[in-house]
PDB file of N, CA and C in Angstrom:
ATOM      1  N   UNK A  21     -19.532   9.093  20.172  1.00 57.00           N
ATOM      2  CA  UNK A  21     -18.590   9.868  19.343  1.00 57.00           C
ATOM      3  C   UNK A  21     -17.245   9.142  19.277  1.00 57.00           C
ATOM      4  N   UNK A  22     -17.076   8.647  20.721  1.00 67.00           N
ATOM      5  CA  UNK A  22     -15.010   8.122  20.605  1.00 67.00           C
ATOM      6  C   UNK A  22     -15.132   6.768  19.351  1.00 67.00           C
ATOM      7  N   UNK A  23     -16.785   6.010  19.917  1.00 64.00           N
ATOM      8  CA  UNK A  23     -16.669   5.066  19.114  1.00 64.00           C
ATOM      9  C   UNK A  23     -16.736   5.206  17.405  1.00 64.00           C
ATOM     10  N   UNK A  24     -17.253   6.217  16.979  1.00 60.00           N
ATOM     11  CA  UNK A  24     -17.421   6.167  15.728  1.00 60.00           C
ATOM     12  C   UNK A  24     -16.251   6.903  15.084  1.00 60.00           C
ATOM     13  N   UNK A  25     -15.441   7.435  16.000  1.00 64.00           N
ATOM     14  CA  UNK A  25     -13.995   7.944  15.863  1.00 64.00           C
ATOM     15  C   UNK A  25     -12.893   6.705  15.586  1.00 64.00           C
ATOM     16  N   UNK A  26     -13.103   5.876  16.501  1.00 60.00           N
ATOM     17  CA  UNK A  26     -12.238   4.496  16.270  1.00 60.00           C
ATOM     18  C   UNK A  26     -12.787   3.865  15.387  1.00 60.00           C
ATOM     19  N   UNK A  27     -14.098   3.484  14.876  1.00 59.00           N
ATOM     20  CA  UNK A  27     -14.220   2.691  13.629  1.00 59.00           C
ATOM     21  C   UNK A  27     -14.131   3.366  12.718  1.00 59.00           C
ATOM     22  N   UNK A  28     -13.928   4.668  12.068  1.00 59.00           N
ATOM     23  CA  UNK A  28     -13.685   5.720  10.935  1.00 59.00           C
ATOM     24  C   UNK A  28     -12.114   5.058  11.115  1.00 59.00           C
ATOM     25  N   UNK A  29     -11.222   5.188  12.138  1.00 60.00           N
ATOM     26  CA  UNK A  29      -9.357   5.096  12.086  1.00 60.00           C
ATOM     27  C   UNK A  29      -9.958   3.418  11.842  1.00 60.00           C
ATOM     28  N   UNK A  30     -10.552   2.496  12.328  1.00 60.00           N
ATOM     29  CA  UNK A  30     -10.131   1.347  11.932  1.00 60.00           C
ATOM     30  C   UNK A  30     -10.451   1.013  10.458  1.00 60.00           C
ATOM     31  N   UNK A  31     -11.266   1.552   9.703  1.00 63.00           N
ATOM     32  CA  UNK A  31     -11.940   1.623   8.107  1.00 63.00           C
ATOM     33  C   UNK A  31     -10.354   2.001   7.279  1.00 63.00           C
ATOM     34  N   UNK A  32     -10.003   3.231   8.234  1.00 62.00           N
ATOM     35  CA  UNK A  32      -9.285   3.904   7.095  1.00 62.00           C
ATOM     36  C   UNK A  32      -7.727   3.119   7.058  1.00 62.00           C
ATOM     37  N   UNK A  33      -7.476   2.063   8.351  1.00 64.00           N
ATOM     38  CA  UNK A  33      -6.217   2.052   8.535  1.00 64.00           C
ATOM     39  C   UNK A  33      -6.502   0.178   7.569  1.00 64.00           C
ATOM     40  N   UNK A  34      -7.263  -0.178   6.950  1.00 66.00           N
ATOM     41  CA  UNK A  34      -7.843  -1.029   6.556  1.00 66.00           C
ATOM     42  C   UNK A  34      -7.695  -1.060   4.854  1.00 66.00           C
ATOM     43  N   UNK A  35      -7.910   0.355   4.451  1.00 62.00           N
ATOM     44  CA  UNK A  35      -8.249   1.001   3.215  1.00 62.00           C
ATOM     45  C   UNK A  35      -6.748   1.361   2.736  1.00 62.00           C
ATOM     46  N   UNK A  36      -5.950   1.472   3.939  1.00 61.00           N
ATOM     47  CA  UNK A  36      -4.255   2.251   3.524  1.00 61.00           C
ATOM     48  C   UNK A  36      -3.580   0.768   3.421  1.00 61.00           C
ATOM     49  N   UNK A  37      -3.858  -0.369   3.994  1.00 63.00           N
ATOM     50  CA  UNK A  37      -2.987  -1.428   3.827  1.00 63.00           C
ATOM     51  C   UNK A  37      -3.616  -2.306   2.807  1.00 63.00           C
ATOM     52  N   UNK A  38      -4.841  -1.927   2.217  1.00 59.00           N
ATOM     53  CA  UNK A  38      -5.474  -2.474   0.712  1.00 59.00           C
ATOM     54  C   UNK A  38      -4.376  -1.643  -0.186  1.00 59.00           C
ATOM     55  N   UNK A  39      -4.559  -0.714   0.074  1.00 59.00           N
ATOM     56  CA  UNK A  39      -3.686   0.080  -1.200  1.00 59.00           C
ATOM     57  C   UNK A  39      -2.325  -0.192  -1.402  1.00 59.00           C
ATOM     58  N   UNK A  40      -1.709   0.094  -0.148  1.00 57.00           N
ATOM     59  CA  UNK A  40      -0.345  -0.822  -0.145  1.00 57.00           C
ATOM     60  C   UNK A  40      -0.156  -1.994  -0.570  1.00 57.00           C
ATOM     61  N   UNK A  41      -1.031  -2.934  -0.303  1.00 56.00           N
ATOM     62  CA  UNK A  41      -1.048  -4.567  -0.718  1.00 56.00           C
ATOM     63  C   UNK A  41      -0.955  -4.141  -2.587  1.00 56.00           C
ATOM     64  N   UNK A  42      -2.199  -3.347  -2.968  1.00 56.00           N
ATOM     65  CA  UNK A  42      -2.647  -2.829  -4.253  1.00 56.00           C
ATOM     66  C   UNK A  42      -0.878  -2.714  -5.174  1.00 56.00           C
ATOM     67  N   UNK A  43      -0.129  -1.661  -4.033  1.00 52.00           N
ATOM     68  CA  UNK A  43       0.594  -1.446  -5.308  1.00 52.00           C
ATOM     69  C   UNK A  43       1.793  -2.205  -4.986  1.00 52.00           C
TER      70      UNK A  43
END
């Protein structure tokens, strides 16, 4: 569970600095 908790935050914290880069 902790682990699939930390790779969901590492996906998403991945996905927020694409978007940032994005705009």
């Amino acid at each position: 569970v902790v682990g699939a908790e930390i790779s969901n935050s590492s996906e998403n914290l991945v996905s927020s600095e694409a978007s940032s880069s994005d705009t």
